Amino acid sequence: MRSRGEGRAAALMLSPTFLVLALVVLYPLLSALRESFYDSGQRLDADGFVVEGEWFAGLANYAGVTGERFLNAAANTTLFTVVTVAVEVVLGVAMALVMRRALRGRAFLRAGILVPWAVPTAVAGLMWKWIFQADGVANALLGTEILWTADGPWAKLAVVVADVWKTAPFVGLLVLAGLQIIPADVYEAARVDGAARWQTFWRITLPLVRPALLVAVLFRLMDALRVFDLPYVLVGPRKQSVETLSGLIWDEATRVHYGPASAYGTALFLYIAVIAFAFVKLLGADLLSDVRQRKEARNVA
Amino acid sequence: MRALHLLAGAAALCLGTAACGSSAPAPAAAPAQDDGGRGPITFLGGKFEAESVQKIVDAWNAAHPQEKATVNLLPEAADEQRRKLIQNAETKSGAGDVMLLDAVWTSEFAANRWVSELDLDTSGFLPTTVETGKYRGKLYAMPVFTGTGLLYYRTDLVKQPPRTWAEMKKICDEVLPEQKGMSCYAGQFDKYEGLTVNFSEAVASAGGQLLDASGQPQLTSEPAKQAARFLADGFRSGMIPKEAVTYKEEEGRVAFQEGKLLFYRNWAYGYEAAQKTDGSSKVAGKFDVAPIPGLNGPGAGTLGGNNLAVSAFSKHQRTAKDFVAFMTSAAQIRAFALTSSMPVPLAAIYEDPDLIKKYPYLPALKEAVLAARPRPAAVRYGDVTAAIQESAYAIVTGAKPVDQALSELQSALGPLLK
């Protein structure tokens, strides 16, 4: 039984956190939203000076959302997200299974698998750029003369490869954590019942690791939808075949088009929010189940 | 326990305010009374040649103990520098009194009233470099570094550097069959500022220009078409290696140093590295530089370089302007040239026998700088260069026919130059 005072004390203690959140999350969000309806710095007076001030632009900044460039960036982002997350889930689960199994040298194996995840993305991008350059390791090994880092379909593949290399270990790590809380006697019972290996995997491992896996997928989805650094470093800015929504927003902002940049940013925010919501609803990634259970338990008591 | 929570709360609050504080620049510690625009100043400089620049600043500080200058370094990449400077300007920050601007940013900064007009003596400077500091005929920035494209060529394989594209092709046809794994020519053709430079260089070398005197785009002109065809055909025929579409300055420099290119267009900075005898360069002692070739005679390079400007938000305008005059004085520029291979805009430097002995490429560079053309002086230069890169990249990768890419660029540039 909790007293009222306790709740108030908790609210009081949390208030600095909420204040910080309001300052660093809510304020930029609202200010970007406001900015997306304004226009500035685009008019010259007779002497060639830029007219100072801001003008309400209505929805003009949002016009680009239906434009070719934005749709291309949205398609790239979606494609990268779907492909990389799918591949990473398969590889990550495989990694986790291997990491759980390997008894000898397990610590070494785990550390080895996690190294790519520890490398900063920009550094990984540079490394892969070096591998994929015209006279780089990739072409030497494959015996090809592909220009991986020039604009084109190969650049897409290069980005996917580099991203999978880097983040599959992250999925592996989360899934491994999920695997380790599955009690051993469940498997023992399955063995006694004569379940085949794949049956054990489909009927026991996968359902039991599902909560951890869904969290990993959700995290990866969010990450992949806002990916910027890898395509930027590996292939370069404004390359049509790999430009993501974040890349487009960055480019507009650096060219001092804050209005359109804010409009695209708002669109990306909505896109991510919708995907996250749909994911949680459809796949039942019930991230708050723990909290809800406790609450219900308390109500019953 | 409660103390711990309070502490955590306080820490979180600090974090919040620090995060807010960092987005707004710290106010300059200027005294409240009127100091007649004089006092200590900050110079926002580039990372390159920072040591040589520091020597000049030290000389200034020794002579002006009351008005000391501090150097703050900007990020290395040009677009990051630009963003940082624009951020400073938009918040009307007095954090930088004197700024190092890329030659091509003058119009944007002047039109936005981010920099003050200057009244300084520009005699003795190479006239093409002074032009890059002007906006609508008024001086806003003083040239301090300059540079343009030079043709690096292999003296062991080429007797006389070519003066035209046809000559260059002819030399390649003679030399290359004997040289395995070597391509004829490359420049910087990745989709970035270097492509704008190389493309406008090709157009100027064919006798045209991207914009005419009244600022109208001239991309459907005959020289523009010939320049675009030179690049497109060069890639198609293999005269320019396919991988050159991934070249920025460094990738191509390395390729030249490894002996993979007979001719390479680069800035003067590559000279020292290619001349190194520590094994990093296979062409040391086997190359030289010349002005770049053109369609019917010597070509015209694109003018690069950096200028010094005084921030419109500087509290110590008079000191800042004196500092710019000091840094661009003949004595200081000569001192700078003696310690650095960065090309400078003062004409006398190129006649100095001591310096020519040290940097044998100076005469070729002077010829090239005098013939060089600036990039379009546009207020919205960021948009202009992006449009040029878009079409030029389609040309060099063969994604679009030359005529189509050029007419698209012509119509894209129109509204940006109003």
XYZ file of C-alpha atoms in Angstrom:
719
model
C 0.000 0.000 0.000
C 1.457 3.332 -1.017
C 0.669 6.622 0.630
C -0.264 9.727 -1.286
C 2.833 11.488 -0.038
C 5.026 8.875 -1.545
C 3.542 9.494 -4.990
C 4.009 13.220 -4.622
C 7.622 12.748 -3.575
C 8.181 10.556 -6.599
C 6.688 13.210 -8.882
C 8.853 15.840 -7.257
C 11.982 13.801 -7.723
C 11.137 13.039 -11.331
C 10.321 16.630 -12.171
C 13.917 17.604 -13.033
C 13.967 14.737 -15.512
C 10.749 15.933 -17.090
C 12.101 19.450 -17.183
C 15.237 18.272 -18.986
C 13.155 16.202 -21.369
C 10.947 19.203 -22.119
C 14.026 21.331 -22.797
C 15.977 18.924 -24.961
C 13.153 17.010 -26.669
C 9.926 18.951 -26.660
C 11.359 22.402 -27.292
C 13.436 21.467 -30.394
C 10.480 19.471 -31.706
C 8.058 22.370 -31.372
C 10.551 24.874 -32.685
C 11.208 22.687 -35.740
C 7.469 22.435 -36.274
C 7.136 26.214 -36.128
C 10.161 26.714 -38.416
C 8.601 24.425 -41.004
C 5.880 27.017 -41.632
C 8.269 29.948 -42.129
C 10.509 31.222 -44.862
C 13.635 33.345 -44.405
C 16.809 34.509 -46.098
C 15.548 33.996 -49.645
C 14.806 37.560 -50.782
C 17.204 40.273 -51.958
C 16.631 44.017 -51.927
C 17.693 46.359 -54.736
C 21.250 46.708 -53.374
C 21.723 42.960 -53.314
C 21.275 42.579 -49.582
C 19.197 39.811 -48.105
C 15.981 41.110 -46.598
C 15.959 40.253 -42.926
C 13.026 38.660 -41.194
C 10.741 35.697 -41.478
C 7.540 35.228 -43.434
C 4.747 32.823 -42.798
C 4.946 30.374 -45.655
C 1.965 28.190 -44.893
C 2.425 24.733 -46.313
C 4.902 25.851 -48.999
C 7.803 24.146 -47.253
C 5.898 20.905 -47.287
C 5.510 20.995 -51.072
C 8.766 19.059 -51.451
C 7.322 16.128 -49.524
C 5.577 15.006 -52.704
C 8.642 15.811 -54.826
C 10.868 13.309 -56.569
C 13.811 13.829 -54.253
C 11.898 13.325 -51.033
C 10.087 10.254 -52.358
C 13.391 8.803 -53.564
C 14.935 9.396 -50.132
C 11.893 7.876 -48.445
C 12.084 4.832 -50.726
C 15.818 4.423 -50.004
C 15.239 4.734 -46.271
C 12.440 2.190 -46.345
C 14.426 -0.222 -48.501
C 17.493 -0.010 -46.243
C 15.333 -0.486 -43.181
C 13.517 -3.551 -44.493
C 16.584 -5.245 -45.969
C 19.100 -4.532 -43.234
C 16.747 -5.303 -40.351
C 15.649 -8.591 -41.975
C 19.205 -9.732 -42.605
C 20.375 -8.553 -39.211
C 17.638 -10.459 -37.388
C 18.585 -13.723 -39.104
C 22.296 -13.188 -38.565
C 21.832 -11.858 -35.050
C 19.801 -14.872 -33.949
C 22.419 -17.157 -35.481
C 25.171 -15.281 -33.652
C 23.300 -15.492 -30.373
C 22.794 -19.235 -30.765
C 26.496 -19.693 -31.497
C 27.496 -17.468 -28.578
C 25.308 -19.466 -26.197
C 26.625 -22.779 -27.456
C 30.333 -22.252 -27.674
C 31.700 -23.199 -24.314
C 35.382 -22.971 -24.920
C 36.592 -19.507 -25.753
C 33.104 -18.127 -25.239
C 34.264 -14.823 -23.812
C 36.683 -14.413 -26.676
C 34.006 -15.218 -29.251
C 31.553 -12.773 -27.721
C 34.100 -10.008 -27.616
C 35.027 -10.747 -31.218
C 31.438 -10.619 -32.434
C 30.843 -7.367 -30.579
C 33.839 -5.521 -31.994
C 31.944 -4.210 -35.072
C 29.233 -2.818 -32.811
C 31.834 -0.990 -30.746
C 33.348 0.758 -33.772
C 31.859 4.251 -34.293
C 29.674 4.290 -37.413
C 31.660 7.037 -39.095
C 34.867 5.078 -38.590
C 33.191 1.917 -39.879
C 32.023 3.938 -42.881
C 35.569 5.062 -43.616
C 36.861 1.531 -43.228
C 34.287 0.153 -45.645
C 34.964 3.013 -48.027
C 38.550 1.886 -48.088
C 37.481 -1.717 -48.686
C 35.064 -0.720 -51.442
C 37.229 1.835 -53.252
C 38.058 1.177 -56.906
C 41.358 -0.588 -56.155
C 40.229 -1.823 -52.732
C 40.024 -5.195 -51.050
C 36.461 -5.972 -52.218
C 37.309 -5.706 -55.897
C 40.575 -7.572 -55.419
C 38.861 -10.487 -53.638
C 35.932 -10.661 -56.057
C 38.073 -10.075 -59.122
C 35.729 -7.289 -60.225
C 36.075 -3.647 -61.184
C 32.892 -2.403 -59.598
C 32.720 1.234 -58.516
C 31.008 0.579 -55.206
C 31.267 4.111 -53.896
C 29.975 5.825 -57.050
C 26.266 6.545 -57.335
C 24.340 3.465 -58.458
C 22.846 0.121 -57.411
C 26.192 -1.182 -56.159
C 26.356 1.671 -53.676
C 23.069 0.465 -52.174
C 24.547 -2.988 -51.703
C 27.720 -1.545 -50.181
C 25.698 0.377 -47.604
C 23.620 -2.705 -46.738
C 26.740 -4.852 -46.303
C 28.455 -2.314 -44.084
C 25.336 -1.767 -41.991
C 24.730 -5.479 -41.492
C 28.355 -5.998 -40.504
C 28.063 -3.270 -37.950
C 24.692 -3.885 -36.336
C 23.962 -7.610 -36.580
C 26.063 -8.044 -33.391
C 23.719 -5.649 -31.593
C 20.744 -7.877 -32.411
C 22.878 -10.866 -31.418
C 23.631 -9.295 -28.054
C 19.993 -8.571 -27.194
C 18.846 -12.003 -28.369
C 21.612 -13.645 -26.349
C 20.335 -11.876 -23.251
C 16.877 -13.249 -24.053
C 18.227 -16.759 -24.600
C 20.013 -16.828 -21.300
C 16.873 -16.410 -19.267
C 15.244 -19.486 -20.842
C 15.489 -22.160 -18.162
C 17.522 -25.221 -19.128
C 14.813 -27.646 -17.943
C 12.510 -26.501 -20.744
C 15.021 -27.872 -23.203
C 15.503 -30.952 -21.123
C 11.773 -31.635 -21.213
C 11.773 -31.168 -24.982
C 14.630 -33.627 -25.312
C 12.826 -36.157 -23.177
C 9.745 -35.751 -25.374
C 11.937 -36.473 -28.378
C 11.649 -33.087 -30.119
C 13.841 -32.581 -33.138
C 16.307 -29.715 -33.169
C 14.319 -27.519 -35.487
C 11.176 -28.238 -33.498
C 12.937 -27.111 -30.343
C 14.028 -23.950 -32.126
C 10.600 -23.081 -33.599
C 8.449 -24.208 -30.668
C 10.590 -23.277 -27.685
C 13.532 -21.002 -28.397
C 11.814 -18.582 -30.755
C 8.606 -18.032 -28.722
C 10.529 -17.622 -25.505
C 13.095 -15.241 -26.978
C 10.387 -13.256 -28.769
C 10.141 -10.342 -26.309
C 13.882 -9.717 -26.472
C 13.894 -10.144 -30.253
C 11.045 -7.677 -30.721
C 12.829 -5.080 -28.635
C 15.945 -5.590 -30.764
C 13.935 -5.243 -33.986
C 12.187 -2.120 -32.730
C 15.509 -0.515 -31.822
C 16.978 -1.430 -35.174
C 13.923 -0.102 -37.020
C 14.239 3.265 -35.306
C 17.953 3.348 -36.021
C 17.629 2.318 -39.646
C 14.869 4.841 -40.356
C 17.056 7.715 -39.271
C 20.331 6.408 -40.700
C 22.601 9.176 -41.904
C 26.276 8.611 -41.187
C 26.951 5.354 -43.015
C 25.677 6.339 -46.492
C 27.158 9.814 -46.002
C 30.663 8.606 -45.228
C 30.680 5.534 -47.458
C 29.174 6.976 -50.636
C 28.777 10.696 -50.061
C 26.106 13.369 -49.729
C 23.463 13.929 -52.412
C 24.015 10.567 -54.082
C 20.598 9.615 -55.369
C 20.941 5.873 -54.916
C 21.710 6.043 -51.198
C 20.268 9.355 -50.022
C 18.189 8.751 -46.910
C 15.640 11.090 -45.349
C 18.153 12.194 -42.719
C 20.676 12.846 -45.467
C 18.151 14.976 -47.346
C 17.336 16.978 -44.213
C 21.016 17.516 -43.473
C 21.617 18.715 -47.017
C 18.731 21.190 -46.918
C 19.844 22.507 -43.526
C 23.454 23.028 -44.642
C 22.202 25.015 -47.604
C 20.383 27.247 -45.100
C 16.936 26.074 -46.215
C 15.725 25.732 -42.662
C 12.050 25.830 -43.633
C 12.064 22.801 -45.957
C 14.557 21.026 -43.682
C 12.149 21.423 -40.757
C 9.224 20.306 -42.900
C 11.073 17.150 -43.977
C 12.195 16.585 -40.397
C 8.608 16.753 -39.213
C 7.592 14.315 -41.955
C 10.368 11.913 -40.933
C 9.335 12.200 -37.296
C 5.766 11.291 -38.203
C 6.947 8.421 -40.391
C 9.033 6.928 -37.576
C 6.242 7.459 -35.063
C 3.716 5.679 -37.312
C 6.069 2.747 -37.936
C 6.833 2.406 -34.229
C 3.164 2.572 -33.331
C 2.214 0.029 -35.987
C 5.023 -2.251 -34.892
C 3.981 -2.179 -31.284
C 0.298 -2.668 -32.147
C 0.615 -5.353 -34.818
C 3.462 -7.448 -33.542
C 2.531 -6.998 -29.929
C 5.913 -5.879 -28.831
C 4.406 -5.088 -25.468
C 7.219 -3.050 -24.057
C 5.241 -2.031 -21.016
C 3.866 -5.471 -20.161
C 6.067 -5.620 -17.103
C 4.648 -2.398 -15.715
C 1.082 -3.379 -16.512
C 1.420 -6.729 -14.790
C 2.708 -5.106 -11.661
C -0.140 -2.639 -11.691
C -2.699 -5.397 -12.124
C -1.118 -7.402 -9.363
C -1.395 -4.380 -7.104
C -5.022 -3.799 -8.013
C -5.868 -7.403 -7.188
C -4.090 -7.060 -3.894
C 19.055 8.323 0.312
C 17.151 11.531 -0.191
C 20.389 13.461 -0.482
C 21.415 11.157 -3.278
C 18.191 11.806 -5.164
C 18.539 15.521 -4.725
C 22.065 15.311 -6.049
C 20.902 13.364 -9.071
C 18.173 15.907 -9.670
C 20.619 18.760 -9.442
C 22.976 17.016 -11.838
C 20.132 16.512 -14.313
C 19.238 20.182 -14.068
C 22.818 21.224 -14.745
C 22.839 18.936 -17.729
C 19.714 20.606 -19.027
C 20.989 24.108 -18.654
C 24.397 23.180 -20.051
C 22.718 21.709 -23.101
C 20.791 24.921 -23.557
C 23.767 27.090 -22.847
C 25.918 25.410 -25.449
C 23.486 26.120 -28.262
C 23.779 29.839 -27.646
C 27.332 31.108 -28.013
C 28.959 32.552 -24.943
C 28.759 36.342 -25.020
C 32.055 38.024 -25.741
C 33.672 39.342 -22.598
C 33.606 42.920 -23.772
C 33.731 45.802 -21.337
C 30.594 47.896 -21.209
C 32.244 51.256 -21.921
C 32.887 52.461 -25.450
C 36.374 51.427 -26.462
C 36.301 52.981 -29.941
C 36.132 49.590 -31.654
C 39.477 48.570 -30.261
C 40.378 45.666 -28.051
C 41.252 41.998 -28.115
C 39.980 39.993 -31.079
C 39.448 36.395 -32.085
C 40.506 35.019 -35.441
C 38.559 32.022 -36.755
C 41.125 30.320 -38.934
C 41.418 27.081 -40.858
C 43.309 23.997 -39.763
C 45.671 24.047 -42.714
C 48.936 25.948 -42.295
C 47.909 26.727 -38.729
C 51.533 26.967 -37.566
C 52.512 29.508 -40.202
C 49.395 31.522 -39.437
C 50.199 31.419 -35.725
C 53.586 33.007 -36.436
C 51.897 35.993 -38.066
C 49.469 36.253 -35.152
C 52.401 36.165 -32.719
C 54.020 39.025 -34.617
C 50.762 41.011 -34.351
C 50.452 40.297 -30.638
C 54.013 41.430 -29.990
C 53.284 44.740 -31.698
C 49.792 45.223 -30.207
C 49.819 44.124 -26.568
C 46.527 45.942 -25.869
C 44.709 44.361 -28.807
C 45.827 40.771 -28.742
C 44.453 38.287 -31.265
C 43.539 34.726 -30.347
C 43.261 32.025 -32.983
C 40.341 29.608 -32.910
C 40.431 26.810 -35.439
C 37.374 25.979 -37.515
C 36.478 22.419 -38.499
C 38.509 21.008 -41.353
C 35.867 20.333 -44.014
C 34.773 23.398 -45.960
C 31.049 22.779 -45.610
C 31.416 22.335 -41.837
C 33.341 25.599 -41.629
C 30.617 27.316 -43.561
C 27.898 25.932 -41.307
C 29.779 26.995 -38.180
C 30.292 30.516 -39.497
C 26.674 30.804 -40.591
C 25.520 29.641 -37.171
C 27.684 32.299 -35.547
C 26.303 34.940 -37.863
C 22.671 33.965 -37.439
C 22.948 34.262 -33.688
C 24.753 37.588 -34.207
C 27.613 36.196 -32.203
C 30.708 38.293 -31.692
C 32.693 35.098 -31.092
C 34.785 35.582 -34.206
C 36.005 39.067 -35.125
C 38.069 38.061 -38.139
C 37.062 35.062 -40.246
C 38.761 33.018 -42.898
C 36.244 32.652 -45.734
C 36.447 30.413 -48.751
C 36.820 32.695 -51.774
C 33.451 31.627 -53.089
C 31.439 32.511 -49.961
C 31.969 36.277 -50.207
C 28.657 37.007 -51.950
C 26.589 35.006 -49.498
C 28.213 36.575 -46.434
C 28.142 40.094 -47.853
C 24.514 39.871 -49.023
C 23.415 38.697 -45.592
C 25.334 41.587 -43.954
C 27.363 39.102 -41.950
C 30.662 40.795 -42.859
C 31.723 44.444 -42.846
C 32.808 46.360 -45.889
C 36.578 46.878 -46.010
C 38.570 49.896 -47.111
C 42.000 48.419 -47.697
C 44.717 48.830 -50.296
C 44.619 45.972 -52.783
C 47.399 47.168 -55.073
C 50.063 44.559 -55.540
C 47.554 41.716 -55.302
C 46.825 39.551 -58.313
C 43.654 41.177 -59.710
C 41.789 37.880 -60.134
C 42.165 37.168 -56.420
C 40.887 40.605 -55.377
C 37.730 40.002 -57.432
C 36.862 37.027 -55.211
C 36.661 39.367 -52.207
C 34.120 41.703 -53.839
C 30.352 41.718 -53.895
C 28.602 44.081 -56.286
C 31.831 45.998 -56.743
C 32.563 46.569 -53.066
C 35.377 44.912 -51.119
C 34.280 42.683 -48.247
C 37.210 40.304 -47.941
C 40.968 40.450 -48.484
C 42.638 37.585 -50.338
C 45.162 35.787 -48.165
C 45.610 32.436 -49.880
C 44.979 31.647 -53.503
C 45.338 28.743 -55.858
C 44.076 27.204 -59.031
C 44.179 23.947 -60.935
C 47.545 22.862 -62.294
C 48.365 20.037 -64.662
C 50.733 17.540 -63.063
C 52.562 15.537 -65.725
C 55.298 12.925 -65.893
C 58.531 14.466 -67.158
C 60.008 10.988 -67.735
C 57.271 10.184 -70.272
C 56.222 13.578 -71.629
C 58.691 15.965 -73.298
C 56.518 19.045 -73.505
C 53.339 19.585 -71.456
C 50.257 19.768 -73.687
C 48.542 23.084 -74.236
C 45.328 21.703 -75.674
C 43.094 18.729 -74.988
C 43.890 17.323 -78.444
C 47.615 17.492 -77.732
C 47.086 15.756 -74.421
C 45.161 12.974 -76.116
C 47.851 12.620 -78.771
C 50.590 12.291 -76.144
C 48.534 9.675 -74.313
C 47.992 7.692 -77.526
C 51.754 7.629 -78.040
C 52.845 6.914 -74.476
C 50.165 4.702 -72.957
C 50.509 1.550 -75.120
C 53.962 1.111 -73.546
C 52.724 1.746 -69.995
C 50.646 -0.986 -68.448
C 47.943 0.012 -65.982
C 48.306 3.722 -66.647
C 45.461 6.035 -67.624
C 45.715 9.311 -69.440
C 44.096 11.989 -67.318
C 42.020 12.582 -64.206
C 40.718 15.384 -62.066
C 38.253 15.464 -59.168
C 34.938 14.063 -60.402
C 33.182 12.803 -57.292
C 29.930 14.619 -56.543
C 31.195 17.438 -54.304
C 32.623 20.947 -54.588
C 35.603 19.588 -56.553
C 33.268 18.610 -59.379
C 31.966 22.177 -59.623
C 35.572 23.339 -59.783
C 36.541 20.825 -62.464
C 33.431 21.392 -64.526
C 33.658 25.183 -64.539
C 37.363 24.793 -65.305
C 36.535 22.702 -68.375
C 33.965 25.249 -69.571
C 36.398 28.142 -69.051
C 39.137 26.183 -70.812
C 36.862 25.794 -73.823
C 36.540 29.576 -73.906
C 33.169 29.823 -72.195
C 31.876 30.609 -68.764
C 29.093 29.338 -66.558
C 27.616 32.821 -66.107
C 28.001 35.803 -68.394
C 28.855 39.315 -67.242
C 25.230 40.047 -66.322
C 25.027 36.879 -64.240
C 22.910 34.851 -66.658
C 23.706 31.141 -67.004
C 25.383 30.157 -70.271
C 25.162 26.394 -70.151
C 23.664 25.899 -73.585
C 26.515 27.795 -75.243
C 28.897 26.029 -77.626
C 31.926 26.115 -75.240
C 29.858 24.577 -72.443
C 28.785 21.785 -74.775
C 32.353 21.173 -75.931
C 33.597 21.052 -72.350
C 30.874 18.628 -71.331
C 31.625 16.459 -74.364
C 35.335 16.468 -73.508
C 34.509 15.020 -70.087
C 31.791 12.621 -71.257
C 33.850 11.305 -74.182
C 36.933 11.119 -71.972
C 35.130 8.773 -69.600
C 33.519 6.787 -72.396
C 36.786 6.217 -74.245
C 38.736 5.364 -71.117
C 41.040 8.361 -71.519
C 39.784 9.316 -68.067
C 39.636 6.147 -65.929
C 36.151 5.098 -64.807
C 37.140 5.205 -61.133
C 37.822 8.934 -61.411
C 34.128 9.476 -60.579
C 35.137 8.505 -57.029
C 38.143 10.840 -56.940
C 38.411 13.762 -54.586
C 41.784 15.536 -54.372
C 43.480 12.854 -52.312
C 42.346 9.699 -54.170
C 43.614 11.112 -57.447
C 46.831 12.390 -55.889
C 47.566 8.904 -54.589
C 46.799 7.413 -58.020
C 49.204 9.883 -59.636
C 51.885 9.155 -57.067
C 51.492 5.450 -57.687
C 52.152 6.017 -61.364
C 48.626 5.248 -62.517
C 48.070 8.565 -64.271
C 50.040 10.347 -66.932
C 48.292 13.674 -66.337
C 46.495 14.834 -63.204
C 44.722 18.086 -62.431
C 45.243 19.194 -58.845
C 45.992 22.214 -56.680
C 49.554 23.254 -55.876
C 49.434 21.542 -52.500
C 50.043 18.150 -54.101
C 53.523 19.187 -55.246
C 55.296 18.657 -51.941
C 53.706 15.263 -51.260
C 54.474 13.955 -54.749
C 58.064 15.128 -54.387
C 58.652 13.135 -51.192
C 61.452 10.599 -51.424
C 60.417 8.528 -48.407
C 58.840 5.907 -50.655
C 55.294 7.280 -50.486
C 55.623 8.658 -54.009
C 56.844 6.671 -57.005
C 57.023 9.794 -59.124
C 59.392 11.961 -57.036
C 61.720 13.807 -59.390
C 59.778 12.509 -62.381
C 57.015 15.069 -62.664
C 56.378 18.763 -63.092
C 53.413 21.120 -63.244
C 52.054 23.317 -66.024
C 48.925 25.394 -66.584
C 46.008 23.159 -67.495
C 45.249 22.591 -71.192
C 42.190 23.908 -72.994
C 40.215 23.430 -76.186
C 42.147 25.729 -78.513
C 45.062 26.733 -76.310
C 46.007 26.959 -72.643
C 43.038 26.446 -70.359
C 41.699 28.601 -67.567
C 41.635 27.124 -64.088
C 39.091 27.751 -61.372
C 40.204 30.172 -58.721
C 40.259 28.745 -55.237
C 41.722 30.237 -52.106
C 40.658 31.921 -48.905
C 39.950 35.500 -47.917
C 39.907 37.369 -44.623
C 36.727 39.124 -43.590
C 35.631 41.113 -40.547
C 32.479 39.921 -38.851
C 29.678 42.477 -38.858
C 29.010 41.499 -35.236
C 32.557 42.138 -34.043
C 32.708 44.573 -31.112
C 36.232 45.631 -32.057
C 35.788 46.524 -35.701
C 38.784 48.843 -35.951
C 41.224 46.390 -34.455
C 39.807 43.610 -36.628
C 40.283 45.673 -39.792
C 43.828 46.589 -38.760
C 44.508 42.922 -38.156
C 43.332 42.029 -41.665
C 45.571 44.762 -43.086
C 48.495 43.459 -41.026
C 48.009 39.859 -42.092
C 47.764 40.785 -45.750
C 50.704 43.210 -45.662
C 53.557 42.410 -48.019
C 55.983 41.652 -45.192
C 53.690 39.168 -43.455
C 52.617 37.450 -46.644
C 56.239 36.997 -47.638
C 57.029 35.608 -44.181
C 54.131 33.245 -44.607
C 55.221 32.146 -48.079
C 58.685 31.314 -46.743
C 57.347 28.823 -44.218
C 54.434 27.336 -46.147
C 53.794 26.001 -49.637
C 50.303 27.476 -49.675
C 50.093 29.860 -52.656
C 49.566 33.522 -51.762
C 47.860 36.303 -53.753
C 50.643 38.912 -53.792
C 52.176 39.380 -57.253
C 55.695 40.147 -56.006
C 55.989 36.723 -54.374
C 55.985 35.058 -57.772
C 59.058 37.052 -58.861
C 61.030 36.403 -55.669
C 64.142 34.383 -56.590
C 64.459 32.861 -53.095
C 60.924 31.583 -53.227
C 61.167 30.340 -56.810
C 64.195 28.329 -55.762
C 62.163 26.819 -52.960
C 58.967 26.291 -54.953
C 59.897 25.762 -58.618
C 56.238 25.701 -59.637
C 55.683 29.393 -58.845
C 56.019 30.723 -62.431
C 53.583 28.090 -63.736
C 51.253 28.902 -60.863
C 51.323 32.637 -61.513
C 50.440 32.108 -65.148
C 47.641 29.797 -64.082
C 46.258 32.119 -61.372
C 46.197 35.096 -63.747
C 44.242 33.066 -66.290
C 41.968 31.565 -63.639
C 38.270 32.338 -63.379
C 36.242 32.548 -60.202
C 33.305 30.234 -59.630
C 29.871 31.881 -59.970
C 29.556 34.648 -57.389
C 26.081 33.783 -56.169
C 24.360 34.751 -52.960
C 22.840 31.282 -52.901
C 26.094 29.604 -53.802
C 25.175 26.431 -51.911
C 22.211 25.870 -54.237
C 24.157 26.886 -57.325
C 27.000 24.470 -56.696
C 24.556 21.654 -55.851
C 22.778 22.196 -59.171
C 26.072 22.211 -61.078
C 27.193 19.021 -59.334
C 23.897 17.320 -60.132
C 24.218 17.876 -63.876
C 27.990 17.508 -64.098
C 27.814 14.177 -62.269
C 25.199 12.974 -64.755
C 27.595 13.986 -67.534
C 30.709 12.257 -66.168
C 28.861 9.083 -65.209
C 27.069 9.005 -68.565
C 23.691 8.916 -66.820
C 22.297 11.603 -69.114
C 23.134 12.814 -72.621
C 25.280 15.957 -72.588
C 22.687 18.228 -74.205
C 19.925 17.147 -71.849
C 22.102 17.558 -68.718
C 23.194 21.035 -69.818
C 19.728 22.313 -70.665
C 18.439 21.009 -67.337
C 21.241 22.847 -65.568
C 20.501 25.997 -67.554
C 16.907 26.016 -66.380
C 17.816 24.986 -62.805
C 20.277 27.873 -62.408
C 17.937 30.578 -63.717
C 15.748 30.984 -60.627
C 18.751 30.606 -58.259
C 20.543 33.631 -59.671
C 17.744 36.169 -59.460
